[in-house]
PDB file of C-alpha atoms in Angstrom:
ATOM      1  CA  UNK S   1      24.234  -5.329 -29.671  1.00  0.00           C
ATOM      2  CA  UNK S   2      26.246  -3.783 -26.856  1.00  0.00           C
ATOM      3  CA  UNK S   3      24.851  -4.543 -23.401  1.00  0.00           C
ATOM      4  CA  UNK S   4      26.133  -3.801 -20.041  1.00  0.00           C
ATOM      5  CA  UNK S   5      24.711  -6.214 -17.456  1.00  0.00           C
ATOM      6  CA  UNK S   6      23.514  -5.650 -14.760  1.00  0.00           C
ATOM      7  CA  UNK S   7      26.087  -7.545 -12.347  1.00  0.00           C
ATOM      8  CA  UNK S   8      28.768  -5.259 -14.429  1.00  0.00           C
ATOM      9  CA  UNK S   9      27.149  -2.131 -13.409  1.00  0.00           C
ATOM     10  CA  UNK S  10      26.983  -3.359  -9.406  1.00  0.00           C
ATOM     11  CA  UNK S  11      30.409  -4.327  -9.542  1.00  0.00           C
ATOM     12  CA  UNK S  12      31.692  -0.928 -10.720  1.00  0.00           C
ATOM     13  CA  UNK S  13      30.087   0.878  -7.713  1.00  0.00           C
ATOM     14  CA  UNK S  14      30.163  -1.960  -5.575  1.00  0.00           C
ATOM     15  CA  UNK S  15      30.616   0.714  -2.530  1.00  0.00           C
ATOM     16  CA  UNK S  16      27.198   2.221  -2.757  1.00  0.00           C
ATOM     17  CA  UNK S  17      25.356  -1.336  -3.978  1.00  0.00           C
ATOM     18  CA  UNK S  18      26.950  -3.586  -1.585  1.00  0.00           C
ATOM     19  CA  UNK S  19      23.745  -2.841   0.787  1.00  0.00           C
ATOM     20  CA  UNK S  20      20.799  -2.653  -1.682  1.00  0.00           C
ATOM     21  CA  UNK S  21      18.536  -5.994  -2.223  1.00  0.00           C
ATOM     22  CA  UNK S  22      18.333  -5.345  -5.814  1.00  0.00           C
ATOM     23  CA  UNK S  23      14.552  -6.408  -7.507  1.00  0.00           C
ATOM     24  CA  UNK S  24      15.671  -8.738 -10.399  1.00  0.00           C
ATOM     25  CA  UNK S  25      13.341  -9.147 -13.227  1.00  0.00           C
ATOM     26  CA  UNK S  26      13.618 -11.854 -15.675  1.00  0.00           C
ATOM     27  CA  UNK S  27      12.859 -10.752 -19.060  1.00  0.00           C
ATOM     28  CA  UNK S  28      10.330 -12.638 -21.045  1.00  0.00           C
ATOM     29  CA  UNK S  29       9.296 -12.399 -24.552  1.00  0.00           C
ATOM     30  CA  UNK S  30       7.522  -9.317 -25.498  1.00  0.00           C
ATOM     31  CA  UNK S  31       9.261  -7.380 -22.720  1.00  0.00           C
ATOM     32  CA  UNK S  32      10.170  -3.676 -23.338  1.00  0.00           C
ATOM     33  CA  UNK S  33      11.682  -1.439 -20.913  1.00  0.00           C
ATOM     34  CA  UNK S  34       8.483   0.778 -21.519  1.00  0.00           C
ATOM     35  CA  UNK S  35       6.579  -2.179 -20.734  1.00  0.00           C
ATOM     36  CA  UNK S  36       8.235  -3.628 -17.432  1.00  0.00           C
ATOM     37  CA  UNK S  37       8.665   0.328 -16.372  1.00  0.00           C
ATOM     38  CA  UNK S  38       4.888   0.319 -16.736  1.00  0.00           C
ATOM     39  CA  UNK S  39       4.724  -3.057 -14.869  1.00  0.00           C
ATOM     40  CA  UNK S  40       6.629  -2.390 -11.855  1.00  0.00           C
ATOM     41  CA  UNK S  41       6.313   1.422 -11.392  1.00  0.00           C
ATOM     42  CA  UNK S  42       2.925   2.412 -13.206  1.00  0.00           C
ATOM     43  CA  UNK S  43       4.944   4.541 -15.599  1.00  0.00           C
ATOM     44  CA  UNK S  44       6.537   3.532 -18.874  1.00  0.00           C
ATOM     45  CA  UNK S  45       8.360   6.816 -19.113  1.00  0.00           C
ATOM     46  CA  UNK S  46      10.422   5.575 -15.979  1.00  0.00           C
ATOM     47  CA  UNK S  47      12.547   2.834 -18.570  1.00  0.00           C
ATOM     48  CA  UNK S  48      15.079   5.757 -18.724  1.00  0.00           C
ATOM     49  CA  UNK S  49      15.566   4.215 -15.084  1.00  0.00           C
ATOM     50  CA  UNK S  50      15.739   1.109 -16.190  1.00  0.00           C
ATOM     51  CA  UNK S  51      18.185   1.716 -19.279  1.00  0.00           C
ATOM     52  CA  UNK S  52      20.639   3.315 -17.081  1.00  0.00           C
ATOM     53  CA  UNK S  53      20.776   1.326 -13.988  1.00  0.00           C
ATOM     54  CA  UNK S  54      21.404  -1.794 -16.520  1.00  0.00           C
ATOM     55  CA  UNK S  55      23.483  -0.222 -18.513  1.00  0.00           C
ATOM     56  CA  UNK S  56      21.449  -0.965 -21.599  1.00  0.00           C
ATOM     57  CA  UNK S  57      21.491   1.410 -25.213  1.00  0.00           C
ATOM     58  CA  UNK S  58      18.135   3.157 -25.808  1.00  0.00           C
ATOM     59  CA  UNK S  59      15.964   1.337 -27.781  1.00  0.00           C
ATOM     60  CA  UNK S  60      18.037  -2.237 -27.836  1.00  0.00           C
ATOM     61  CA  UNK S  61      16.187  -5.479 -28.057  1.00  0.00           C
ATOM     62  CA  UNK S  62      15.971  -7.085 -24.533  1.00  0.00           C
ATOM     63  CA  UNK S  63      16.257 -10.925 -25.160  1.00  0.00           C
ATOM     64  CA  UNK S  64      14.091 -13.509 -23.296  1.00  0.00           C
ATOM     65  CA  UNK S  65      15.562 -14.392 -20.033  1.00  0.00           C
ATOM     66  CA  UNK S  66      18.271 -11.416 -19.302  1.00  0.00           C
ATOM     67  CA  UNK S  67      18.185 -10.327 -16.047  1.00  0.00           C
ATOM     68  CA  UNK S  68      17.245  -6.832 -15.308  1.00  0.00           C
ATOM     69  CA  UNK S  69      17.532  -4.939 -12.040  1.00  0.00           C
ATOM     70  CA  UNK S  70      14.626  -2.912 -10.610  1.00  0.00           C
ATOM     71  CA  UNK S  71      16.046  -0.245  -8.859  1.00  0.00           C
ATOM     72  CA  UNK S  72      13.800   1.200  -5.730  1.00  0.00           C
ATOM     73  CA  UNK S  73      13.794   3.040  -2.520  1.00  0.00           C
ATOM     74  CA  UNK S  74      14.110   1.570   0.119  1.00  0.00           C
ATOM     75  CA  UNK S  75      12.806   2.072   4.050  1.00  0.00           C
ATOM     76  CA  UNK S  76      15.069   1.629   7.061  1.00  0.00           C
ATOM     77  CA  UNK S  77      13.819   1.645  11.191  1.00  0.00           C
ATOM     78  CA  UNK S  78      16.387   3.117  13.108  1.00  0.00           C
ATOM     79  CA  UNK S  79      17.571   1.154  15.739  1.00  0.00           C
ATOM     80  CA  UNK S  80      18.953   2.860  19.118  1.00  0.00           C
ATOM     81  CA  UNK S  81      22.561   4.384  18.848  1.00  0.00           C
ATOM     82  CA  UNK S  82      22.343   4.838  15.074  1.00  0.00           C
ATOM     83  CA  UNK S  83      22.880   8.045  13.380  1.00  0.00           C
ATOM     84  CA  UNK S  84      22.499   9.781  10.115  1.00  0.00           C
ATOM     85  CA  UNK S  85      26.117   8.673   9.348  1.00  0.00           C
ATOM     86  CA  UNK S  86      26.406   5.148   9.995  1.00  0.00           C
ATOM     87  CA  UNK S  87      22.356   4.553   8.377  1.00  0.00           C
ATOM     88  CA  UNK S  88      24.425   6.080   5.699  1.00  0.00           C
ATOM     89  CA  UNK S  89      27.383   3.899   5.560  1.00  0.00           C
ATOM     90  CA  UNK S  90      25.545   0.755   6.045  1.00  0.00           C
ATOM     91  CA  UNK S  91      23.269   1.613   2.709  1.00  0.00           C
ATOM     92  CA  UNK S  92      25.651   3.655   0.688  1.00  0.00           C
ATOM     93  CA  UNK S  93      29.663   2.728   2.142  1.00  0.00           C
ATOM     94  CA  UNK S  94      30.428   6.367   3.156  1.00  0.00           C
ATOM     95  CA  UNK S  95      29.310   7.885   5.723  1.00  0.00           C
ATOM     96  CA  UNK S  96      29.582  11.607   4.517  1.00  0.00           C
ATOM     97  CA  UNK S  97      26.643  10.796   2.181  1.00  0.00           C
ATOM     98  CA  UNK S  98      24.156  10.781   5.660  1.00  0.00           C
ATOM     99  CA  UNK S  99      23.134  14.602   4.242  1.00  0.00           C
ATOM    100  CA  UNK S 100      21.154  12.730   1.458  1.00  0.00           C
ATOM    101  CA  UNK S 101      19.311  10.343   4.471  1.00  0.00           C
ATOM    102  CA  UNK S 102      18.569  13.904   6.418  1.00  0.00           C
ATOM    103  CA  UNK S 103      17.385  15.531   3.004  1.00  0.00           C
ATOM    104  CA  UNK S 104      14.736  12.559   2.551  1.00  0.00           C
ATOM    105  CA  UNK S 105      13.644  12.865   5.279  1.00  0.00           C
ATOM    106  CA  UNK S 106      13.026  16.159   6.448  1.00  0.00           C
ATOM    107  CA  UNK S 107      15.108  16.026   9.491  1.00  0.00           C
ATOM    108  CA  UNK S 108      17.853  18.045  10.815  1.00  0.00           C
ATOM    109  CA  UNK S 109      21.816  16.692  10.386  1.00  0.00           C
ATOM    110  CA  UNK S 110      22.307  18.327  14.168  1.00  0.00           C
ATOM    111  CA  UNK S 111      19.614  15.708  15.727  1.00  0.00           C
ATOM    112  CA  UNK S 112      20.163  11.956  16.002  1.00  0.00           C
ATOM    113  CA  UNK S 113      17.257  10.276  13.830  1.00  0.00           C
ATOM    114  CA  UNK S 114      14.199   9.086  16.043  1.00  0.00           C
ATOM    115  CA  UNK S 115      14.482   5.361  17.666  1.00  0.00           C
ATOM    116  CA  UNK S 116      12.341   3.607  15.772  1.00  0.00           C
ATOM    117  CA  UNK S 117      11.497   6.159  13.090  1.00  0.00           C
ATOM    118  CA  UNK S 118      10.652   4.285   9.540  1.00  0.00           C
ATOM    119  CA  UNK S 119      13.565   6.529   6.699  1.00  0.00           C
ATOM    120  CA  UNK S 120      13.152   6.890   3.538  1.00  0.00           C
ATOM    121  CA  UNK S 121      16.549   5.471   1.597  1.00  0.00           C
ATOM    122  CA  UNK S 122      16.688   7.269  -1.718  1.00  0.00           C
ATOM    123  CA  UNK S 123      18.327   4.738  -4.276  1.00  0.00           C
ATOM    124  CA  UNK S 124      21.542   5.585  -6.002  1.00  0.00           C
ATOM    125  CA  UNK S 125      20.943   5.478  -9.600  1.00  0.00           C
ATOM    126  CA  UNK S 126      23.837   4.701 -11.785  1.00  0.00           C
ATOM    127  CA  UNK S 127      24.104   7.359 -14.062  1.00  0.00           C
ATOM    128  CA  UNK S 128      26.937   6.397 -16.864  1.00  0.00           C
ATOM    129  CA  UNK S 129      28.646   9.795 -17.754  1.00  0.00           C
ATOM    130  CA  UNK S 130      27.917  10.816 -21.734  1.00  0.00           C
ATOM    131  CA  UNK S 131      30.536  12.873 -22.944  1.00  0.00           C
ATOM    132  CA  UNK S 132      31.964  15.007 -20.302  1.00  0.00           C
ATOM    133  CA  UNK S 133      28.815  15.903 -18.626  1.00  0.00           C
ATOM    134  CA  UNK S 134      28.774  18.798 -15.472  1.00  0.00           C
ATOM    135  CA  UNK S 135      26.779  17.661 -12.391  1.00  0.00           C
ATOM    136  CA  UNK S 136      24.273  20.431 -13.185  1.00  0.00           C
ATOM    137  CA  UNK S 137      23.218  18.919 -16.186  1.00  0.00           C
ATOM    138  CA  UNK S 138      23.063  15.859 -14.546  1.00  0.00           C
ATOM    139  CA  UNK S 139      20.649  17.554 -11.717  1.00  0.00           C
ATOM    140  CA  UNK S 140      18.480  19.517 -14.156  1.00  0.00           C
ATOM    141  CA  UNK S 141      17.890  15.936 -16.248  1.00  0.00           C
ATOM    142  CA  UNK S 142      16.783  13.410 -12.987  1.00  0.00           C
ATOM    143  CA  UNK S 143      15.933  16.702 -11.041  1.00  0.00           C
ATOM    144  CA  UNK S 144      14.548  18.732 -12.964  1.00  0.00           C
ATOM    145  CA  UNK S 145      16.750  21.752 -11.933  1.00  0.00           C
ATOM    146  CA  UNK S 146      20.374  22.605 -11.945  1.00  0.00           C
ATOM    147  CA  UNK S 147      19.952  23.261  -8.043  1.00  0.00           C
ATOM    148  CA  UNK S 148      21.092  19.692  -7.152  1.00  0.00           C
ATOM    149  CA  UNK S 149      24.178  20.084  -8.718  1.00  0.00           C
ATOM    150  CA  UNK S 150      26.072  20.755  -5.174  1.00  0.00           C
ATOM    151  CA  UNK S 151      24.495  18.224  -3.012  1.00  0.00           C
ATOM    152  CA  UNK S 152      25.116  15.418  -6.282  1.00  0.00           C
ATOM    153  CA  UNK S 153      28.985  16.816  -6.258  1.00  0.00           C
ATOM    154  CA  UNK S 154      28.911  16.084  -2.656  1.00  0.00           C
ATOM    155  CA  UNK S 155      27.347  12.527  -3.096  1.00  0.00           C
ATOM    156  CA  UNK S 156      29.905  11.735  -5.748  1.00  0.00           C
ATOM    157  CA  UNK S 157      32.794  12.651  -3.812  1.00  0.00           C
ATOM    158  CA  UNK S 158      32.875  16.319  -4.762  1.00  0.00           C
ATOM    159  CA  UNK S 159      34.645  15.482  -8.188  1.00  0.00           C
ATOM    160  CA  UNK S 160      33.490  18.693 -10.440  1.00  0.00           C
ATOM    161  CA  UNK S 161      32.395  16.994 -13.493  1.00  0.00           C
ATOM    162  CA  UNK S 162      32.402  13.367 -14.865  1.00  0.00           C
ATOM    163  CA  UNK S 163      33.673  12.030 -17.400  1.00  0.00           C
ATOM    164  CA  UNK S 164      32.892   9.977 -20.326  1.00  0.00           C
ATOM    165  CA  UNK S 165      31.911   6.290 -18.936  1.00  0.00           C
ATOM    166  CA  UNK S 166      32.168   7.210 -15.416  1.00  0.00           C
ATOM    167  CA  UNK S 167      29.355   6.154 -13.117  1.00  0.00           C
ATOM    168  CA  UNK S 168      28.076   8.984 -11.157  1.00  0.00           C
ATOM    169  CA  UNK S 169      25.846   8.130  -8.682  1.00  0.00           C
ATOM    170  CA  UNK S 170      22.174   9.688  -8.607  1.00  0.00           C
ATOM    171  CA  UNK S 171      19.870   9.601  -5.299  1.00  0.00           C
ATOM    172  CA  UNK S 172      16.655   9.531  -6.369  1.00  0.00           C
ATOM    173  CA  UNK S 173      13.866   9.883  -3.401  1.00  0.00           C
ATOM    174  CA  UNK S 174      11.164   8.762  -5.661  1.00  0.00           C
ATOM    175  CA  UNK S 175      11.426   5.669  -6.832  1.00  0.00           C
ATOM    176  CA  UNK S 176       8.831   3.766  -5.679  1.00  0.00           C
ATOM    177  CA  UNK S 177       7.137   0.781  -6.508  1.00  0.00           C
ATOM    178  CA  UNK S 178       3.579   1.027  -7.730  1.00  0.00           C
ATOM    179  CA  UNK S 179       0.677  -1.156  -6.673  1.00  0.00           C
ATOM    180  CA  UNK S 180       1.130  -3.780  -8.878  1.00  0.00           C
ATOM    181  CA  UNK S 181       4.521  -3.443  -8.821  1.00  0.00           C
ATOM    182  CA  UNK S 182       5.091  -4.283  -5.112  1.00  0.00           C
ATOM    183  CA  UNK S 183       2.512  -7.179  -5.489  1.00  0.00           C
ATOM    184  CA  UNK S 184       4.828  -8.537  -8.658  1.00  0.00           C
ATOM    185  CA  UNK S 185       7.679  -8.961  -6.340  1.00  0.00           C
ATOM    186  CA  UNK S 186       8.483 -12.013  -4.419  1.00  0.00           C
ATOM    187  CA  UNK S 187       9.876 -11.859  -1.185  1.00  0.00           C
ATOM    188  CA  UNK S 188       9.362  -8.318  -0.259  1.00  0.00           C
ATOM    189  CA  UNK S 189       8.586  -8.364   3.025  1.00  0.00           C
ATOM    190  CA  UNK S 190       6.660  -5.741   4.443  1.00  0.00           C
ATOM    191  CA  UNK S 191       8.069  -3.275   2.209  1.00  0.00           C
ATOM    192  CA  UNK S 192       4.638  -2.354   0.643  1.00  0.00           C
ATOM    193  CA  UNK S 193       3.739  -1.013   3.972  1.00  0.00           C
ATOM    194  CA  UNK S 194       6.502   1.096   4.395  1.00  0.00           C
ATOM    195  CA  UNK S 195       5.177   4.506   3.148  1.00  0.00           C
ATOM    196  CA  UNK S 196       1.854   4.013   5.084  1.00  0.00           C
ATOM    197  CA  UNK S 197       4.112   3.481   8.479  1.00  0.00           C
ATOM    198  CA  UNK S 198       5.877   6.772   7.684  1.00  0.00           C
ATOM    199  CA  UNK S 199       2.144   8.079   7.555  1.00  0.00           C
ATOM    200  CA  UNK S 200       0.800   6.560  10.608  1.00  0.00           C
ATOM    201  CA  UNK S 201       4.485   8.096  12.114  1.00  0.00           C
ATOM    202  CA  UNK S 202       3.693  11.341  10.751  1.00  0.00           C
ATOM    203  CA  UNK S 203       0.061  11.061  12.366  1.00  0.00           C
ATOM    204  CA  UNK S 204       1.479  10.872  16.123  1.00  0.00           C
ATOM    205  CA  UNK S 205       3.576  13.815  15.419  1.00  0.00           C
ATOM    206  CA  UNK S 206       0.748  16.143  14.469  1.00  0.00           C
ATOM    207  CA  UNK S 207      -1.325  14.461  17.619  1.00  0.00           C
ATOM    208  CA  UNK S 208       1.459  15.195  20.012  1.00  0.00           C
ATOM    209  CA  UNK S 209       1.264  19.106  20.059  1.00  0.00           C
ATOM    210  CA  UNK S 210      -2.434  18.718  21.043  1.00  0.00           C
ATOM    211  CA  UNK S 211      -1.817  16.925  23.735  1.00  0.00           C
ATOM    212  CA  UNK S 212       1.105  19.314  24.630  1.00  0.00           C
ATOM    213  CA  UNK S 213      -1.994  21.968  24.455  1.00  0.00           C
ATOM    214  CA  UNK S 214      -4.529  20.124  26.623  1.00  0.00           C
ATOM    215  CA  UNK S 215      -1.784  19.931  29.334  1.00  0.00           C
ATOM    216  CA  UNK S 216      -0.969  23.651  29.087  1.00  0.00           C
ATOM    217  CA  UNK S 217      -4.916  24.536  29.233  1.00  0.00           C
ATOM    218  CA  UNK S 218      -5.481  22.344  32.552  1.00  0.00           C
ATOM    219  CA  UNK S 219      -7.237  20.095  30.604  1.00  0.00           C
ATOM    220  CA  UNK S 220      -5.636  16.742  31.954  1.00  0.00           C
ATOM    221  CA  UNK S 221      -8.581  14.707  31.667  1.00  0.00           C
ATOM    222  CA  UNK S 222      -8.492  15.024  27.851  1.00  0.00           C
ATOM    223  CA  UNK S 223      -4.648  14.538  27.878  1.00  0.00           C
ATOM    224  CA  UNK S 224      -5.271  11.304  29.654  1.00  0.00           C
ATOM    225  CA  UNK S 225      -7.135  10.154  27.288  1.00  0.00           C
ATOM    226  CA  UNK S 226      -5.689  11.054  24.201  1.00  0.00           C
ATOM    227  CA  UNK S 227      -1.973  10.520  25.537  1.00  0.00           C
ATOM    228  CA  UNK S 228      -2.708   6.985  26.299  1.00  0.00           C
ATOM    229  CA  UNK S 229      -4.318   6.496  22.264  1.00  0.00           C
ATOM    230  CA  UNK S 230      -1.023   7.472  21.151  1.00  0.00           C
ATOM    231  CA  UNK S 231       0.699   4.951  23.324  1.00  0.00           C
ATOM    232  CA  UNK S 232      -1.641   2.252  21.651  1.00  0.00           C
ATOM    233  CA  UNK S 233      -0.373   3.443  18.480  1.00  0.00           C
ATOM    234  CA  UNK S 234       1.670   0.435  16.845  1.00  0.00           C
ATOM    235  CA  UNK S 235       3.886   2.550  14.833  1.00  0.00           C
ATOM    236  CA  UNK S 236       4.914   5.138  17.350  1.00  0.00           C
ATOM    237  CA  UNK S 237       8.833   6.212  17.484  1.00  0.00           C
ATOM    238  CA  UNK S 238      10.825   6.258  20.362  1.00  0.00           C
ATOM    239  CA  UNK S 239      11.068  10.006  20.973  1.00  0.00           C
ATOM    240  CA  UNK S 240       7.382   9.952  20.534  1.00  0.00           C
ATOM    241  CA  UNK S 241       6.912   7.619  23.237  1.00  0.00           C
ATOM    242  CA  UNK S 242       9.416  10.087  25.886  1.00  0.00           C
ATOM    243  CA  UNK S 243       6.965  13.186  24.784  1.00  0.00           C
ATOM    244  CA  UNK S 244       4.001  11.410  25.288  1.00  0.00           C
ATOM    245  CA  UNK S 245       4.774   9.904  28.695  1.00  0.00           C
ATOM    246  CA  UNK S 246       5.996  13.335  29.717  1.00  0.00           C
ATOM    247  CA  UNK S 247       2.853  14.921  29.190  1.00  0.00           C
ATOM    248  CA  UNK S 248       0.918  12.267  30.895  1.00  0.00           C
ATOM    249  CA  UNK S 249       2.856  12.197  33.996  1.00  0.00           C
ATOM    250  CA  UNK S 250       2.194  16.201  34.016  1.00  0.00           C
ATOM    251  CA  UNK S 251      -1.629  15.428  33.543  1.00  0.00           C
ATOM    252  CA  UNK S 252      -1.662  12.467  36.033  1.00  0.00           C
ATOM    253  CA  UNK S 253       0.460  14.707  39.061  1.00  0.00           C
ATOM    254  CA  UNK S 254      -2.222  17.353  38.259  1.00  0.00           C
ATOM    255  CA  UNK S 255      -5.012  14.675  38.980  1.00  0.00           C
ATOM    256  CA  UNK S 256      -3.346  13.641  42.060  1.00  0.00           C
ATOM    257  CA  UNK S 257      -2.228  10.205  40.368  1.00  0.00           C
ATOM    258  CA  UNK S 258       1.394  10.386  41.405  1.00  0.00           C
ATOM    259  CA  UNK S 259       1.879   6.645  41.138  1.00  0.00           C
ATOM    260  CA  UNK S 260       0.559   6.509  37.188  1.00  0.00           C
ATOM    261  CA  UNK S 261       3.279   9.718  37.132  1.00  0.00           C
ATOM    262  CA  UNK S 262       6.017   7.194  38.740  1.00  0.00           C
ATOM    263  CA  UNK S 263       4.862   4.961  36.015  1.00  0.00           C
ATOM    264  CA  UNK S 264       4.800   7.184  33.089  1.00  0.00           C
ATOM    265  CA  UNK S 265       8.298   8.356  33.801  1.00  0.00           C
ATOM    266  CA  UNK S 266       9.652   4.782  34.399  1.00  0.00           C
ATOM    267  CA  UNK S 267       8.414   4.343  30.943  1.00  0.00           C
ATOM    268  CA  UNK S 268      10.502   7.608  29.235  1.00  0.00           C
ATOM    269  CA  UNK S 269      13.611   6.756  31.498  1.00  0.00           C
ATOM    270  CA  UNK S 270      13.688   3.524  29.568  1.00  0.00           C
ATOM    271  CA  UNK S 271      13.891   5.200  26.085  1.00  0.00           C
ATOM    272  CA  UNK S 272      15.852   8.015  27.639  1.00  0.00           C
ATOM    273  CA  UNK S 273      17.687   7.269  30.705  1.00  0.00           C
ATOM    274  CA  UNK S 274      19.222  10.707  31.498  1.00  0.00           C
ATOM    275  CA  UNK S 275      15.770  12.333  30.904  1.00  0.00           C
ATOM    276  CA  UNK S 276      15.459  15.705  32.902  1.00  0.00           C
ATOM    277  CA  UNK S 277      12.640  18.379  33.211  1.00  0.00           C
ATOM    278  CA  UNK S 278      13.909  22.414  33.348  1.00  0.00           C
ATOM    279  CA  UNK S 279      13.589  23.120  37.008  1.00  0.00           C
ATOM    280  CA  UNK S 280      12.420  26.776  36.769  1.00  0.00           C
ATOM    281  CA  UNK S 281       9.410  25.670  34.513  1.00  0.00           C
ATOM    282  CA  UNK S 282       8.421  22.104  36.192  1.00  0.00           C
ATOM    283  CA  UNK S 283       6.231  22.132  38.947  1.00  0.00           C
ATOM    284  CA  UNK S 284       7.729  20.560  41.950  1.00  0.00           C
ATOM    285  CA  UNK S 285       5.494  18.111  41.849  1.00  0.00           C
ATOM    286  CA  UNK S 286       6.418  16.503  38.689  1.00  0.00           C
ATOM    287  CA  UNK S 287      10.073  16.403  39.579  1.00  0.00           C
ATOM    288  CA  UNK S 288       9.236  14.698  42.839  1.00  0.00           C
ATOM    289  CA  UNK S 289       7.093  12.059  40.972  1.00  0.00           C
ATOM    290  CA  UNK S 290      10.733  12.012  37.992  1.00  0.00           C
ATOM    291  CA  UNK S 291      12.826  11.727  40.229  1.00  0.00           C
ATOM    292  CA  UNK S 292      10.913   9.057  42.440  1.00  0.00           C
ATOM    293  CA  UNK S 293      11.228   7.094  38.968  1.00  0.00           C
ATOM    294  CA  UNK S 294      14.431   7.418  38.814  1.00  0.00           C
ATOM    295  CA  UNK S 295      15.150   5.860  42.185  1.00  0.00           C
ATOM    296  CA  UNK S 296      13.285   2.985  41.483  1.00  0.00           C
ATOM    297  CA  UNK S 297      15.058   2.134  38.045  1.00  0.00           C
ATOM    298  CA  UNK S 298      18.490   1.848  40.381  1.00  0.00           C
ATOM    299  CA  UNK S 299      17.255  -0.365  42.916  1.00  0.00           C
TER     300      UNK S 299
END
């Protein structure tokens, strides 16, 4: 029986696994990789996963107490300073693979990713190279299309194809735990929460336009209140924080409430100290009340 453990498979691409908390499962008797696909990601049909991130022949035997690796996404806050590129490094050791981050997450490579923002980290499969396989029929087989081919050259170093018994590294963006799966693992700290934070993120952002609107129709009242919900919401990001305090301290000036304006301000300048407001389109008011802010953060 030829096997290729799991620890031999990490080792070979040690520069994209040096960062990933691999999910070990023990095997026990009875255990297929049908079965523990089944058990950990609600789909059996996922052991092709399994079989390649271990290295492991289709259809072998899996004998009681080898140790298996579970690959999954993973979810990453963004701490202040970080960008696309050194997220990147840290979880894959190169930072030219950040494109695969942006991709993920539906952000723009030209923008620095949100303060605070919960990413997506698509897992990088190890694919072992059959033959001399092409990156598009790599793409169309974990993709489903050959349209993936560029972006997987680029991931892979931009080698054009691979060849037999190479590793070529596959980012896959969904490879997520099920249920039961997440409740099967020990240790996993808050990770089961993860996708519903990127939810309750993705919530703000559609809130924040209204409140953009109530401002614009003079309705500050309404923008008091709802800009101050948002501010109670746990999982908000940083740049969500600097829009919503913006819009309140245009609502407050507009209610004659300079000092909660002062305040509101104070509160962006500390996620974004050189925060400034177009002059032509800000009422004089509201730069008064930012720039009063400002003087009191340098005293």
């Amino acid at each position: 029986m030829k096997l290729v453990w799991g620890m031999l498979a990490w080792a070979l691409c040690a520069h994209a696994s040096a960062q990933q908390s691999g999910i070990i499962h023990v095997v026990r008797s009875g255990d297929t990789l049908a079965s523990i696909a089944q058990a950990y990601y609600g789909d059996p049909r996922r052991e092709a996963v399994l079989s390649n991130e271990n290295g492991l022949e289709g259809g072998e035997a899996l004998p009681e107490g080898v140790q298996l690796v579970i690959p999954t996404v993973r979810f990453h806050r963004v701490q202040r300073g970080e960008s696309w590129r050194s997220i990147a490094e840290h979880y894959y050791g190169d930072p030219a693979r950040g494109s695969v981050l942006v991709r993920a997450n539906n952000a723009k490579a030209s923008s620095m990713p949100d303060e605070g923002a919960l990413l997506l980290v698509p897992y990088p499969l190890r694919h072992r190279a059959r033959n001399s396989e092409s990156f598009a029929s790599i793409s169309q087989h974990y993709y489903g299309t050959r349209d993936e081919a560029r972006s997987l050259r680029g991931f892979n170093g931009g080698r054009t194809k691979a060849a037999r018994g190479q590793v070529v590294l596959v980012p896959l963006f969904d490879l997520a735990l099920s249920v039961t799966g997440k409740q099967r693992v020990d240790g996993l700290q808050g990770e089961g929460d993860s996708e519903d934070v990127q939810a309750l993120q993705a919530e703000v952002a559609r809130e924040i336009p209204r409140l953009r609107e109530y401002v614009t129709r003079g309705q500050f009242v309404d923008a008091v209140s709802l800009g101050n919900q948002l501010l109670g919401h746990p999982q908000r990001t940083g740049n969500q924080e600097i829009s919503i305090q913006r819009e309140l301290a245009t609502a407050y000036v507009a209610l004659d409430r300079e000092d909660m304006a002062v305040i509101a301000f104070t509160r962006a300048l500390e996620k974004q100290p050189d925060l400034e407001l177009d002059s032509v389109r800000t009422s004089p008011r509201v730069l008064a009340a930012l720039e009063t802010a400002k003087t009191l953060r340098t005293k």
